[in-house]
Amino acid sequence: MKQVHVAVAVAVVNEDVLIARRPDDKHQGGLWEFPGGKVEAGESTAAALVRELDEEVALPVSDEHMSPLMEIPFNYPDKSVLLEVLWVDVPMNNALLAHGAEGQEVRWVHYSKLNDFQFPEANGPILDAVTARLSY
């Protein structure tokens, strides 16, 4: 099974985190996720996130706002993924621009409320890391 390399953004403003609902017709459809997408050949993870955040949620960021958080290799029954997760400190002015550019539902959610949403199983460690980092 070929592994899909996925760039994932934990986009944060103060204590709010950006999440989006996956389209029903996609893998893990209907669940909530941290925005991101496939890393193209020859593309860095940060460059993929700059591109994906612009395409998916109209959120302008640059790699200077990003820092590595974790990598998660995960095998679903039908797909193998490598989630490369970056922490993105979003400037407040930019956060106001975020919306579902592909028609999906997008929300800024206080980190303490993330467990009220259903995420793909592979996202468990990300949820734990976000809580640990923001509940200081």
mmCIF file of N, CA and C in Angstrom:
data_model
loop_
_atom_site.group_PDB
_atom_site.id
_atom_site.type_symbol
_atom_site.label_atom_id
_atom_site.label_comp_id
_atom_site.label_asym_id
_atom_site.label_seq_id
_atom_site.Cartn_x
_atom_site.Cartn_y
_atom_site.Cartn_z
ATOM 1 N N MET A 1 0.848 -1.180 0.000
ATOM 2 C CA MET A 1 0.000 0.000 0.000
ATOM 3 C C MET A 1 0.892 1.241 0.000
ATOM 4 N N LYS A 2 0.677 2.124 -0.971
ATOM 5 C CA LYS A 2 1.473 3.350 -1.086
ATOM 6 C C LYS A 2 1.067 4.326 0.011
ATOM 7 N N GLN A 3 2.069 4.958 0.616
ATOM 8 C CA GLN A 3 1.801 5.920 1.675
ATOM 9 C C GLN A 3 1.579 7.312 1.067
ATOM 10 N N VAL A 4 0.531 7.993 1.529
ATOM 11 C CA VAL A 4 0.224 9.344 1.077
ATOM 12 C C VAL A 4 0.827 10.324 2.085
ATOM 13 N N HIS A 5 1.665 11.250 1.605
ATOM 14 C CA HIS A 5 2.300 12.257 2.456
ATOM 15 C C HIS A 5 1.366 13.460 2.532
ATOM 16 N N VAL A 6 0.895 13.762 3.737
ATOM 17 C CA VAL A 6 -0.088 14.822 3.930
ATOM 18 C C VAL A 6 0.480 15.891 4.866
ATOM 19 N N ALA A 7 0.400 17.139 4.436
ATOM 20 C CA ALA A 7 0.764 18.280 5.277
ATOM 21 C C ALA A 7 -0.485 18.702 6.038
ATOM 22 N N VAL A 8 -0.351 18.863 7.353
ATOM 23 C CA VAL A 8 -1.483 19.206 8.202
ATOM 24 C C VAL A 8 -1.148 20.465 8.999
ATOM 25 N N ALA A 9 -2.094 21.408 9.031
ATOM 26 C CA ALA A 9 -1.892 22.660 9.762
ATOM 27 C C ALA A 9 -2.724 22.689 11.032
ATOM 28 N N VAL A 10 -2.054 22.916 12.155
ATOM 29 C CA VAL A 10 -2.770 23.302 13.365
ATOM 30 C C VAL A 10 -2.675 24.825 13.369
ATOM 31 N N ALA A 11 -3.683 25.453 12.740
ATOM 32 C CA ALA A 11 -3.706 26.907 12.583
ATOM 33 C C ALA A 11 -4.351 27.506 13.827
ATOM 34 N N VAL A 12 -3.607 28.377 14.521
ATOM 35 C CA VAL A 12 -4.027 28.860 15.832
ATOM 36 C C VAL A 12 -4.004 30.394 15.889
ATOM 37 N N VAL A 13 -5.062 30.943 16.478
ATOM 38 C CA VAL A 13 -5.119 32.357 16.850
ATOM 39 C C VAL A 13 -5.522 32.375 18.318
ATOM 40 N N ASN A 14 -4.655 32.918 19.150
ATOM 41 C CA ASN A 14 -4.871 32.901 20.603
ATOM 42 C C ASN A 14 -5.083 31.459 21.049
ATOM 43 N N GLU A 15 -6.290 31.090 21.456
ATOM 44 C CA GLU A 15 -6.546 29.699 21.876
ATOM 45 C C GLU A 15 -7.554 29.019 20.953
ATOM 46 N N ASP A 16 -7.819 29.623 19.795
ATOM 47 C CA ASP A 16 -8.756 29.049 18.830
ATOM 48 C C ASP A 16 -7.992 28.345 17.711
ATOM 49 N N VAL A 17 -8.554 27.214 17.276
ATOM 50 C CA VAL A 17 -7.929 26.370 16.267
ATOM 51 C C VAL A 17 -8.889 26.235 15.083
ATOM 52 N N LEU A 18 -8.340 26.303 13.871
ATOM 53 C CA LEU A 18 -9.150 26.194 12.661
ATOM 54 C C LEU A 18 -9.383 24.730 12.312
ATOM 55 N N ILE A 19 -10.665 24.370 12.145
ATOM 56 C CA ILE A 19 -11.012 23.020 11.700
ATOM 57 C C ILE A 19 -11.990 23.123 10.534
ATOM 58 N N ALA A 20 -12.047 22.060 9.742
ATOM 59 C CA ALA A 20 -12.932 22.019 8.578
ATOM 60 C C ALA A 20 -13.578 20.644 8.491
ATOM 61 N N ARG A 21 -14.801 20.607 7.968
ATOM 62 C CA ARG A 21 -15.500 19.324 7.799
ATOM 63 C C ARG A 21 -15.132 18.736 6.443
ATOM 64 N N ARG A 22 -14.749 17.451 6.454
ATOM 65 C CA ARG A 22 -14.403 16.764 5.204
ATOM 66 C C ARG A 22 -15.656 16.533 4.372
ATOM 67 N N PRO A 23 -15.532 16.729 3.048
ATOM 68 C CA PRO A 23 -16.689 16.464 2.189
ATOM 69 C C PRO A 23 -17.144 15.013 2.334
ATOM 70 N N ASP A 24 -18.453 14.815 2.278
ATOM 71 C CA ASP A 24 -19.020 13.472 2.485
ATOM 72 C C ASP A 24 -18.499 12.436 1.494
ATOM 73 N N ASP A 25 -18.123 12.874 0.280
ATOM 74 C CA ASP A 25 -17.693 11.925 -0.753
ATOM 75 C C ASP A 25 -16.194 11.616 -0.701
ATOM 76 N N LYS A 26 -15.472 12.164 0.270
ATOM 77 C CA LYS A 26 -14.028 11.925 0.390
ATOM 78 C C LYS A 26 -13.746 10.879 1.464
ATOM 79 N N HIS A 27 -12.502 10.358 1.470
ATOM 80 C CA HIS A 27 -12.049 9.442 2.521
ATOM 81 C C HIS A 27 -12.291 10.105 3.875
ATOM 82 N N GLN A 28 -12.904 9.372 4.807
ATOM 83 C CA GLN A 28 -13.231 9.902 6.146
ATOM 84 C C GLN A 28 -14.229 11.075 6.050
ATOM 85 N N GLY A 29 -15.075 11.038 5.037
ATOM 86 C CA GLY A 29 -16.038 12.108 4.789
ATOM 87 C C GLY A 29 -16.972 12.358 5.971
ATOM 88 N N GLY A 30 -17.308 13.625 6.181
ATOM 89 C CA GLY A 30 -18.203 14.031 7.251
ATOM 90 C C GLY A 30 -17.505 14.295 8.573
ATOM 91 N N LEU A 31 -16.262 13.819 8.709
ATOM 92 C CA LEU A 31 -15.515 14.057 9.940
ATOM 93 C C LEU A 31 -14.831 15.424 9.857
ATOM 94 N N TRP A 32 -14.443 15.950 10.999
ATOM 95 C CA TRP A 32 -13.724 17.217 11.057
ATOM 96 C C TRP A 32 -12.232 16.952 10.939
ATOM 97 N N GLU A 33 -11.482 17.926 10.448
ATOM 98 C CA GLU A 33 -10.042 17.766 10.273
ATOM 99 C C GLU A 33 -9.344 19.100 10.447
ATOM 100 N N PHE A 34 -8.054 19.012 10.617
ATOM 101 C CA PHE A 34 -7.204 20.193 10.563
ATOM 102 C C PHE A 34 -6.886 20.382 9.077
ATOM 103 N N PRO A 35 -6.939 21.608 8.568
ATOM 104 C CA PRO A 35 -6.743 21.798 7.129
ATOM 105 C C PRO A 35 -5.352 21.382 6.661
ATOM 106 N N GLY A 36 -5.283 21.039 5.401
ATOM 107 C CA GLY A 36 -4.032 20.623 4.794
ATOM 108 C C GLY A 36 -4.314 19.811 3.554
ATOM 109 N N GLY A 37 -3.315 19.076 3.104
ATOM 110 C CA GLY A 37 -3.501 18.252 1.917
ATOM 111 C C GLY A 37 -2.210 17.580 1.516
ATOM 112 N N LYS A 38 -2.281 16.905 0.374
ATOM 113 C CA LYS A 38 -1.146 16.128 -0.115
ATOM 114 C C LYS A 38 0.039 17.024 -0.447
ATOM 115 N N VAL A 39 1.223 16.516 -0.100
ATOM 116 C CA VAL A 39 2.468 17.178 -0.476
ATOM 117 C C VAL A 39 2.836 16.665 -1.870
ATOM 118 N N GLU A 40 2.982 17.591 -2.802
ATOM 119 C CA GLU A 40 3.317 17.221 -4.178
ATOM 120 C C GLU A 40 4.806 16.892 -4.286
ATOM 121 N N ALA A 41 5.170 16.146 -5.322
ATOM 122 C CA ALA A 41 6.571 15.786 -5.547
ATOM 123 C C ALA A 41 7.428 17.043 -5.639
ATOM 124 N N GLY A 42 8.537 17.052 -4.902
ATOM 125 C CA GLY A 42 9.457 18.175 -4.924
ATOM 126 C C GLY A 42 9.029 19.373 -4.091
ATOM 127 N N GLU A 43 7.924 19.247 -3.379
ATOM 128 C CA GLU A 43 7.386 20.356 -2.588
ATOM 129 C C GLU A 43 7.717 20.131 -1.114
ATOM 130 N N SER A 44 8.102 21.184 -0.404
ATOM 131 C CA SER A 44 8.324 21.053 1.034
ATOM 132 C C SER A 44 6.962 21.020 1.735
ATOM 133 N N THR A 45 6.961 20.521 2.957
ATOM 134 C CA THR A 45 5.715 20.475 3.719
ATOM 135 C C THR A 45 5.179 21.876 3.955
ATOM 136 N N ALA A 46 6.064 22.817 4.297
ATOM 137 C CA ALA A 46 5.625 24.196 4.522
ATOM 138 C C ALA A 46 5.024 24.797 3.248
ATOM 139 N N ALA A 47 5.675 24.564 2.101
ATOM 140 C CA ALA A 47 5.147 25.089 0.834
ATOM 141 C C ALA A 47 3.792 24.465 0.522
ATOM 142 N N ALA A 48 3.640 23.171 0.800
ATOM 143 C CA ALA A 48 2.352 22.506 0.580
ATOM 144 C C ALA A 48 1.267 23.139 1.447
ATOM 145 N N LEU A 49 1.615 23.461 2.689
ATOM 146 C CA LEU A 49 0.620 24.067 3.581
ATOM 147 C C LEU A 49 0.264 25.482 3.154
ATOM 148 N N VAL A 50 1.230 26.267 2.728
ATOM 149 C CA VAL A 50 0.923 27.607 2.232
ATOM 150 C C VAL A 50 -0.087 27.485 1.080
ATOM 151 N N ARG A 51 0.177 26.554 0.151
ATOM 152 C CA ARG A 51 -0.706 26.342 -1.005
ATOM 153 C C ARG A 51 -2.069 25.822 -0.572
ATOM 154 N N GLU A 52 -2.088 24.772 0.245
ATOM 155 C CA GLU A 52 -3.346 24.141 0.650
ATOM 156 C C GLU A 52 -4.221 25.078 1.494
ATOM 157 N N LEU A 53 -3.611 25.828 2.415
ATOM 158 C CA LEU A 53 -4.405 26.745 3.240
ATOM 159 C C LEU A 53 -5.035 27.832 2.376
ATOM 160 N N ASP A 54 -4.322 28.263 1.339
ATOM 161 C CA ASP A 54 -4.887 29.244 0.415
ATOM 162 C C ASP A 54 -6.035 28.616 -0.385
ATOM 163 N N GLU A 55 -5.808 27.428 -0.945
ATOM 164 C CA GLU A 55 -6.816 26.779 -1.801
ATOM 165 C C GLU A 55 -8.045 26.345 -1.009
ATOM 166 N N GLU A 56 -7.847 25.738 0.152
ATOM 167 C CA GLU A 56 -8.952 25.132 0.907
ATOM 168 C C GLU A 56 -9.739 26.121 1.752
ATOM 169 N N VAL A 57 -9.017 26.985 2.467
ATOM 170 C CA VAL A 57 -9.699 27.837 3.451
ATOM 171 C C VAL A 57 -9.363 29.322 3.295
ATOM 172 N N ALA A 58 -8.761 29.699 2.155
ATOM 173 C CA ALA A 58 -8.453 31.097 1.843
ATOM 174 C C ALA A 58 -7.699 31.796 2.971
ATOM 175 N N LEU A 59 -6.803 31.046 3.614
ATOM 176 C CA LEU A 59 -6.053 31.581 4.748
ATOM 177 C C LEU A 59 -4.627 31.889 4.305
ATOM 178 N N PRO A 60 -4.274 33.175 4.189
ATOM 179 C CA PRO A 60 -2.915 33.506 3.778
ATOM 180 C C PRO A 60 -1.934 33.387 4.950
ATOM 181 N N VAL A 61 -0.941 32.546 4.776
ATOM 182 C CA VAL A 61 0.126 32.396 5.771
ATOM 183 C C VAL A 61 1.439 32.225 5.021
ATOM 184 N N SER A 62 2.545 32.416 5.720
ATOM 185 C CA SER A 62 3.843 32.136 5.125
ATOM 186 C C SER A 62 4.566 31.152 6.035
ATOM 187 N N ASP A 63 5.613 30.546 5.501
ATOM 188 C CA ASP A 63 6.307 29.522 6.286
ATOM 189 C C ASP A 63 6.969 30.097 7.535
ATOM 190 N N GLU A 64 7.141 31.423 7.617
ATOM 191 C CA GLU A 64 7.721 32.009 8.830
ATOM 192 C C GLU A 64 6.771 31.887 10.026
ATOM 193 N N HIS A 65 5.496 31.608 9.763
ATOM 194 C CA HIS A 65 4.511 31.417 10.837
ATOM 195 C C HIS A 65 4.431 29.960 11.286
ATOM 196 N N MET A 66 5.238 29.072 10.692
ATOM 197 C CA MET A 66 5.102 27.626 10.904
ATOM 198 C C MET A 66 6.264 27.047 11.686
ATOM 199 N N SER A 67 5.946 26.030 12.500
ATOM 200 C CA SER A 67 6.988 25.256 13.174
ATOM 201 C C SER A 67 6.519 23.804 13.246
ATOM 202 N N PRO A 68 7.453 22.849 13.162
ATOM 203 C CA PRO A 68 7.071 21.439 13.198
ATOM 204 C C PRO A 68 6.426 21.070 14.531
ATOM 205 N N LEU A 69 5.381 20.257 14.470
ATOM 206 C CA LEU A 69 4.726 19.767 15.684
ATOM 207 C C LEU A 69 4.972 18.270 15.847
ATOM 208 N N MET A 70 4.667 17.478 14.807
ATOM 209 C CA MET A 70 4.855 16.023 14.894
ATOM 210 C C MET A 70 4.650 15.373 13.538
ATOM 211 N N GLU A 71 5.077 14.126 13.452
ATOM 212 C CA GLU A 71 4.785 13.285 12.295
ATOM 213 C C GLU A 71 4.027 12.068 12.789
ATOM 214 N N ILE A 72 2.985 11.691 12.036
ATOM 215 C CA ILE A 72 2.172 10.544 12.431
ATOM 216 C C ILE A 72 2.006 9.615 11.231
ATOM 217 N N PRO A 73 2.697 8.457 11.245
ATOM 218 C CA PRO A 73 2.385 7.455 10.222
ATOM 219 C C PRO A 73 1.143 6.697 10.696
ATOM 220 N N PHE A 74 0.182 6.468 9.805
ATOM 221 C CA PHE A 74 -1.051 5.811 10.220
ATOM 222 C C PHE A 74 -1.586 4.967 9.077
ATOM 223 N N ASN A 75 -2.017 3.753 9.419
ATOM 224 C CA ASN A 75 -2.592 2.856 8.418
ATOM 225 C C ASN A 75 -4.080 2.674 8.673
ATOM 226 N N TYR A 76 -4.883 3.145 7.713
ATOM 227 C CA TYR A 76 -6.308 2.832 7.692
ATOM 228 C C TYR A 76 -6.432 1.522 6.929
ATOM 229 N N PRO A 77 -7.589 0.848 7.015
ATOM 230 C CA PRO A 77 -7.740 -0.396 6.248
ATOM 231 C C PRO A 77 -7.534 -0.198 4.742
ATOM 232 N N ASP A 78 -7.894 0.984 4.220
ATOM 233 C CA ASP A 78 -7.837 1.219 2.777
ATOM 234 C C ASP A 78 -6.769 2.215 2.340
ATOM 235 N N LYS A 79 -5.995 2.750 3.300
ATOM 236 C CA LYS A 79 -5.038 3.809 2.936
ATOM 237 C C LYS A 79 -3.984 3.943 4.027
ATOM 238 N N SER A 80 -2.756 4.245 3.597
ATOM 239 C CA SER A 80 -1.661 4.514 4.520
ATOM 240 C C SER A 80 -1.274 5.983 4.362
ATOM 241 N N VAL A 81 -1.177 6.703 5.494
ATOM 242 C CA VAL A 81 -0.851 8.124 5.427
ATOM 243 C C VAL A 81 0.333 8.442 6.334
ATOM 244 N N LEU A 82 1.075 9.465 5.952
ATOM 245 C CA LEU A 82 2.072 10.064 6.824
ATOM 246 C C LEU A 82 1.626 11.502 7.013
ATOM 247 N N LEU A 83 1.152 11.817 8.209
ATOM 248 C CA LEU A 83 0.719 13.172 8.512
ATOM 249 C C LEU A 83 1.920 13.940 9.052
ATOM 250 N N GLU A 84 2.328 14.974 8.340
ATOM 251 C CA GLU A 84 3.386 15.848 8.825
ATOM 252 C C GLU A 84 2.689 17.117 9.307
ATOM 253 N N VAL A 85 2.684 17.299 10.624
ATOM 254 C CA VAL A 85 1.862 18.322 11.253
ATOM 255 C C VAL A 85 2.719 19.531 11.627
ATOM 256 N N LEU A 86 2.286 20.711 11.185
ATOM 257 C CA LEU A 86 2.974 21.950 11.512
ATOM 258 C C LEU A 86 2.047 22.847 12.328
ATOM 259 N N TRP A 87 2.617 23.500 13.310
ATOM 260 C CA TRP A 87 1.913 24.506 14.101
ATOM 261 C C TRP A 87 1.985 25.805 13.313
ATOM 262 N N VAL A 88 0.848 26.468 13.131
ATOM 263 C CA VAL A 88 0.812 27.713 12.357
ATOM 264 C C VAL A 88 0.222 28.813 13.239
ATOM 265 N N ASP A 89 1.056 29.781 13.610
ATOM 266 C CA ASP A 89 0.576 30.945 14.358
ATOM 267 C C ASP A 89 0.014 31.933 13.343
ATOM 268 N N VAL A 90 -1.302 32.037 13.319
ATOM 269 C CA VAL A 90 -1.981 32.846 12.307
ATOM 270 C C VAL A 90 -2.143 34.285 12.798
ATOM 271 N N PRO A 91 -1.696 35.255 12.017
ATOM 272 C CA PRO A 91 -1.945 36.651 12.388
ATOM 273 C C PRO A 91 -3.452 36.927 12.434
ATOM 274 N N MET A 92 -3.902 37.666 13.436
ATOM 275 C CA MET A 92 -5.331 37.914 13.631
ATOM 276 C C MET A 92 -6.003 38.457 12.378
ATOM 277 N N ASN A 93 -5.361 39.404 11.686
ATOM 278 C CA ASN A 93 -5.975 39.969 10.473
ATOM 279 C C ASN A 93 -6.225 38.892 9.426
ATOM 280 N N ASN A 94 -5.310 37.938 9.296
ATOM 281 C CA ASN A 94 -5.460 36.857 8.326
ATOM 282 C C ASN A 94 -6.568 35.897 8.744
ATOM 283 N N ALA A 95 -6.701 35.654 10.042
ATOM 284 C CA ALA A 95 -7.694 34.695 10.539
ATOM 285 C C ALA A 95 -9.100 35.088 10.110
ATOM 286 N N LEU A 96 -9.349 36.383 10.041
ATOM 287 C CA LEU A 96 -10.677 36.860 9.668
ATOM 288 C C LEU A 96 -11.036 36.507 8.228
ATOM 289 N N LEU A 97 -10.034 36.192 7.411
ATOM 290 C CA LEU A 97 -10.259 35.864 6.001
ATOM 291 C C LEU A 97 -10.644 34.405 5.779
ATOM 292 N N ALA A 98 -10.387 33.537 6.756
ATOM 293 C CA ALA A 98 -10.590 32.099 6.562
ATOM 294 C C ALA A 98 -12.063 31.763 6.327
ATOM 295 N N HIS A 99 -12.289 30.956 5.304
ATOM 296 C CA HIS A 99 -13.629 30.435 5.019
ATOM 297 C C HIS A 99 -13.483 29.185 4.153
ATOM 298 N N GLY A 100 -14.545 28.446 4.012
ATOM 299 C CA GLY A 100 -14.520 27.213 3.227
ATOM 300 C C GLY A 100 -14.482 27.520 1.739
ATOM 301 N N ALA A 101 -13.289 27.662 1.189
ATOM 302 C CA ALA A 101 -13.116 28.044 -0.214
ATOM 303 C C ALA A 101 -13.618 26.972 -1.174
ATOM 304 N N GLU A 102 -13.788 25.743 -0.679
ATOM 305 C CA GLU A 102 -14.297 24.646 -1.509
ATOM 306 C C GLU A 102 -15.719 24.288 -1.096
ATOM 307 N N GLY A 103 -16.388 25.197 -0.363
ATOM 308 C CA GLY A 103 -17.766 24.973 0.036
ATOM 309 C C GLY A 103 -17.938 24.211 1.339
ATOM 310 N N GLN A 104 -16.838 23.817 1.969
ATOM 311 C CA GLN A 104 -16.918 23.046 3.207
ATOM 312 C C GLN A 104 -17.149 23.955 4.411
ATOM 313 N N GLU A 105 -17.685 23.370 5.470
ATOM 314 C CA GLU A 105 -17.878 24.106 6.707
ATOM 315 C C GLU A 105 -16.539 24.267 7.409
ATOM 316 N N VAL A 106 -16.249 25.476 7.874
ATOM 317 C CA VAL A 106 -14.991 25.805 8.538
ATOM 318 C C VAL A 106 -15.322 26.554 9.820
ATOM 319 N N ARG A 107 -14.609 26.245 10.899
ATOM 320 C CA ARG A 107 -14.850 26.925 12.173
ATOM 321 C C ARG A 107 -13.553 27.180 12.917
ATOM 322 N N TRP A 108 -13.514 28.301 13.624
ATOM 323 C CA TRP A 108 -12.484 28.539 14.634
ATOM 324 C C TRP A 108 -13.082 28.046 15.944
ATOM 325 N N VAL A 109 -12.404 27.106 16.606
ATOM 326 C CA VAL A 109 -12.937 26.471 17.807
ATOM 327 C C VAL A 109 -11.927 26.617 18.937
ATOM 328 N N HIS A 110 -12.404 26.986 20.126
ATOM 329 C CA HIS A 110 -11.508 27.034 21.283
ATOM 330 C C HIS A 110 -10.951 25.625 21.506
ATOM 331 N N TYR A 111 -9.663 25.538 21.774
ATOM 332 C CA TYR A 111 -9.017 24.215 21.877
ATOM 333 C C TYR A 111 -9.729 23.293 22.874
ATOM 334 N N SER A 112 -10.322 23.853 23.914
ATOM 335 C CA SER A 112 -10.983 23.017 24.933
ATOM 336 C C SER A 112 -12.260 22.374 24.406
ATOM 337 N N LYS A 113 -12.744 22.810 23.254
ATOM 338 C CA LYS A 113 -13.985 22.269 22.666
ATOM 339 C C LYS A 113 -13.709 21.292 21.519
ATOM 340 N N LEU A 114 -12.443 21.051 21.191
ATOM 341 C CA LEU A 114 -12.133 20.181 20.049
ATOM 342 C C LEU A 114 -12.690 18.767 20.216
ATOM 343 N N ASN A 115 -12.754 18.280 21.456
ATOM 344 C CA ASN A 115 -13.281 16.931 21.670
ATOM 345 C C ASN A 115 -14.780 16.826 21.429
ATOM 346 N N ASP A 116 -15.453 17.964 21.198
ATOM 347 C CA ASP A 116 -16.875 17.943 20.856
ATOM 348 C C ASP A 116 -17.085 17.581 19.386
ATOM 349 N N PHE A 117 -15.999 17.500 18.612
ATOM 350 C CA PHE A 117 -16.066 17.220 17.181
ATOM 351 C C PHE A 117 -15.459 15.853 16.897
ATOM 352 N N GLN A 118 -15.966 15.189 15.876
ATOM 353 C CA GLN A 118 -15.451 13.865 15.516
ATOM 354 C C GLN A 118 -14.393 14.016 14.422
ATOM 355 N N PHE A 119 -13.172 13.546 14.731
ATOM 356 C CA PHE A 119 -12.029 13.622 13.821
ATOM 357 C C PHE A 119 -11.652 12.219 13.347
ATOM 358 N N PRO A 120 -10.933 12.105 12.221
ATOM 359 C CA PRO A 120 -10.388 10.809 11.825
ATOM 360 C C PRO A 120 -9.481 10.251 12.935
ATOM 361 N N GLU A 121 -9.431 8.950 13.034
ATOM 362 C CA GLU A 121 -8.670 8.284 14.093
ATOM 363 C C GLU A 121 -7.207 8.733 14.136
ATOM 364 N N ALA A 122 -6.610 8.967 12.973
ATOM 365 C CA ALA A 122 -5.194 9.356 12.907
ATOM 366 C C ALA A 122 -4.930 10.691 13.597
ATOM 367 N N ASN A 123 -5.967 11.498 13.806
ATOM 368 C CA ASN A 123 -5.797 12.832 14.396
ATOM 369 C C ASN A 123 -5.708 12.827 15.918
ATOM 370 N N GLY A 124 -5.900 11.692 16.567
ATOM 371 C CA GLY A 124 -5.856 11.619 18.027
ATOM 372 C C GLY A 124 -4.622 12.252 18.646
ATOM 373 N N PRO A 125 -3.411 11.888 18.189
ATOM 374 C CA PRO A 125 -2.204 12.495 18.762
ATOM 375 C C PRO A 125 -2.133 14.009 18.553
ATOM 376 N N ILE A 126 -2.704 14.504 17.451
ATOM 377 C CA ILE A 126 -2.701 15.948 17.203
ATOM 378 C C ILE A 126 -3.578 16.640 18.242
ATOM 379 N N LEU A 127 -4.758 16.086 18.480
ATOM 380 C CA LEU A 127 -5.664 16.665 19.478
ATOM 381 C C LEU A 127 -4.992 16.714 20.846
ATOM 382 N N ASP A 128 -4.306 15.639 21.207
ATOM 383 C CA ASP A 128 -3.598 15.603 22.498
ATOM 384 C C ASP A 128 -2.506 16.672 22.563
ATOM 385 N N ALA A 129 -1.751 16.827 21.467
ATOM 386 C CA ALA A 129 -0.650 17.804 21.434
ATOM 387 C C ALA A 129 -1.174 19.238 21.508
ATOM 388 N N VAL A 130 -2.280 19.512 20.840
ATOM 389 C CA VAL A 130 -2.862 20.856 20.862
ATOM 390 C C VAL A 130 -3.300 21.201 22.283
ATOM 391 N N THR A 131 -3.979 20.266 22.930
ATOM 392 C CA THR A 131 -4.438 20.483 24.297
ATOM 393 C C THR A 131 -3.255 20.709 25.230
ATOM 394 N N ALA A 132 -2.222 19.888 25.093
ATOM 395 C CA ALA A 132 -1.049 20.014 25.952
ATOM 396 C C ALA A 132 -0.367 21.363 25.748
ATOM 397 N N ARG A 133 -0.288 21.812 24.510
ATOM 398 C CA ARG A 133 0.431 23.055 24.220
ATOM 399 C C ARG A 133 -0.358 24.294 24.643
ATOM 400 N N LEU A 134 -1.683 24.252 24.507
ATOM 401 C CA LEU A 134 -2.473 25.451 24.789
ATOM 402 C C LEU A 134 -3.046 25.528 26.207
ATOM 403 N N SER A 135 -2.977 24.427 26.944
ATOM 404 C CA SER A 135 -3.552 24.441 28.300
ATOM 405 C C SER A 135 -2.489 24.725 29.355
ATOM 406 N N TYR A 136 -1.634 25.677 29.081
ATOM 407 C CA TYR A 136 -0.528 26.017 29.965
ATOM 408 C C TYR A 136 -0.974 26.762 31.189
#
